[in-house]
Amino acid sequence: MFIFKGGSRAVTRNRPHCLRRSYASRIEIPIPRSSNAIPTIESCPSPTCQCQEMPSGLEIEREQNINGTMPSYAEQVLISTGRSDWASKIETEEEGVLVKRLKHFLGPKGKYSDPYHNVMLTNSSFAPTDPPASQRETSRKPSSDSGSVPVTKYGGNELAHSSEASPPASAFLLPSFTYAPVIPTDAASVEALIKGYILPSQLHQSHDRLAREEKNVLLRQPETQRRIIGARQINEILVLICGHGGRDIRCGTLGPMLQQEFERKLERQNIPILRDPPVAEAVEINTDVEGYSPTARVGLISHIGGHKWAGNVIIYIPPSHKGNSLAGKGIWYGRVAPQDVEGIVTKTIVEGKVIKELFRGGIDRSREITRL
């Protein structure tokens, strides 16, 4: 995981160039907080059916109040890798081109660095979407070395060529509840993703002191969204479990166990589990029809902070799940054990109630942070 953020206050300096921004190393971000109209229960109900036993020997911290320990962020970019574990630093993965480019643009010295708009980069075990043949073109491009080299284009965007070619990536953007099935990983396309979907539509008030040109760099540009073909709304429930054994054995041990438990308990509630990668073409789903049944994806993700509170789980309930009071929100839980899964599925995913003893924090589509 990356979270690009600052710390306690901004510093105003004279800027001889209009695109030169200076911030203190730490900026305390005034975060809108709310707990209004969110039903809660104090503790997780005991399971009514058999579940896996909690492994012994995992040193889980159980004394600290974990309410408010969720890191503040404005957007989580959840990259589909089809793998269930990664190197300790996911940017060192050989196939992690999208992470590297996002970090380059969004990191502390990046072109789109904004300490008031924190972006979290996370790998997931979800398989990436295979782009359809109708969006994929292969041709040859002149080269001074070999005469010509193969060129691959997706939706008219040149991706890469020769031995340096990298396949497109897929990612979930949360809490925007957007899925981008085909993201070419060349620099121009990654910039289009950032400008079209990741940058804020409105800047923090601390940016009022910036020149118009500086503000325009940091603001979302919806017209660039056309470069990301097939991006669409997410309608399925997402259950994300830290299983990053390359960072910590506690999450590496508990993650796969919790994934199995969530899949079983969701299916007991007649919530189908989606295991195939999302298709590239958007499928119209009418969630307003009588008898509509939500679906869910359950996956392992890379480090999100707080290994000592394993298992760490994020539940995103889509806006289309209108019967749930948590629709459009992401809920973070810590210290989740296998015996807690049935209660989380029943109380949070089905009934829309937050379990206070497990609660680390929450976020909604307006980036309002929930603290209880």
PDB file of N, CA, C and O in Angstrom, residues 37 68 121 131 201 250 286 315 369 372:
ATOM      1  N   ALA A  37     -26.757   8.990  11.505  1.00  0.00           N
ATOM      2  CA  ALA A  37     -27.626   8.074  10.774  1.00  0.00           C
ATOM      3  C   ALA A  37     -26.949   6.772  10.401  1.00  0.00           C
ATOM      4  O   ALA A  37     -27.340   6.132   9.426  1.00  0.00           O
ATOM      5  N   GLY A  68     -10.871   5.021  14.670  1.00  0.00           N
ATOM      6  CA  GLY A  68     -10.087   6.155  14.204  1.00  0.00           C
ATOM      7  C   GLY A  68      -8.704   5.792  13.703  1.00  0.00           C
ATOM      8  O   GLY A  68      -7.936   6.674  13.337  1.00  0.00           O
ATOM      9  N   LEU A 121      -2.606   3.233  -2.866  1.00  0.00           N
ATOM     10  CA  LEU A 121      -2.371   2.267  -3.929  1.00  0.00           C
ATOM     11  C   LEU A 121      -2.261   0.880  -3.317  1.00  0.00           C
ATOM     12  O   LEU A 121      -1.424   0.636  -2.451  1.00  0.00           O
ATOM     13  N   PRO A 131      -8.716  -7.575 -22.243  1.00  0.00           N
ATOM     14  CA  PRO A 131      -9.364  -6.664 -23.201  1.00  0.00           C
ATOM     15  C   PRO A 131      -9.874  -7.422 -24.413  1.00  0.00           C
ATOM     16  O   PRO A 131      -9.223  -8.352 -24.898  1.00  0.00           O
ATOM     17  N   SER A 201     -12.500  16.867  -7.711  1.00  0.00           N
ATOM     18  CA  SER A 201     -13.299  17.814  -8.491  1.00  0.00           C
ATOM     19  C   SER A 201     -13.304  19.198  -7.852  1.00  0.00           C
ATOM     20  O   SER A 201     -13.608  20.190  -8.499  1.00  0.00           O
ATOM     21  N   ARG A 250       1.034 -12.321  10.209  1.00  0.00           N
ATOM     22  CA  ARG A 250      -0.318 -12.331  10.774  1.00  0.00           C
ATOM     23  C   ARG A 250      -1.376 -12.197   9.688  1.00  0.00           C
ATOM     24  O   ARG A 250      -2.333 -12.971   9.629  1.00  0.00           O
ATOM     25  N   ASN A 286     -30.113  -3.712 -13.739  1.00  0.00           N
ATOM     26  CA  ASN A 286     -31.175  -2.913 -13.134  1.00  0.00           C
ATOM     27  C   ASN A 286     -31.332  -3.338 -11.673  1.00  0.00           C
ATOM     28  O   ASN A 286     -31.901  -4.385 -11.386  1.00  0.00           O
ATOM     29  N   ILE A 315     -14.879  -3.294   3.729  1.00  0.00           N
ATOM     30  CA  ILE A 315     -16.109  -3.684   3.039  1.00  0.00           C
ATOM     31  C   ILE A 315     -16.674  -2.459   2.335  1.00  0.00           C
ATOM     32  O   ILE A 315     -16.988  -1.450   2.979  1.00  0.00           O
ATOM     33  N   ILE A 369     -15.174  11.265   6.314  1.00  0.00           N
ATOM     34  CA  ILE A 369     -14.619  10.193   7.144  1.00  0.00           C
ATOM     35  C   ILE A 369     -15.541   9.957   8.343  1.00  0.00           C
ATOM     36  O   ILE A 369     -15.971  10.900   9.008  1.00  0.00           O
ATOM     37  N   LEU A 372     -16.725   6.919  15.100  1.00  0.00           N
ATOM     38  CA  LEU A 372     -17.800   6.671  16.071  1.00  0.00           C
ATOM     39  C   LEU A 372     -17.380   7.162  17.444  1.00  0.00           C
ATOM     40  O   LEU A 372     -16.201   7.198  17.775  1.00  0.00           O
TER      41      LEU A 372
END
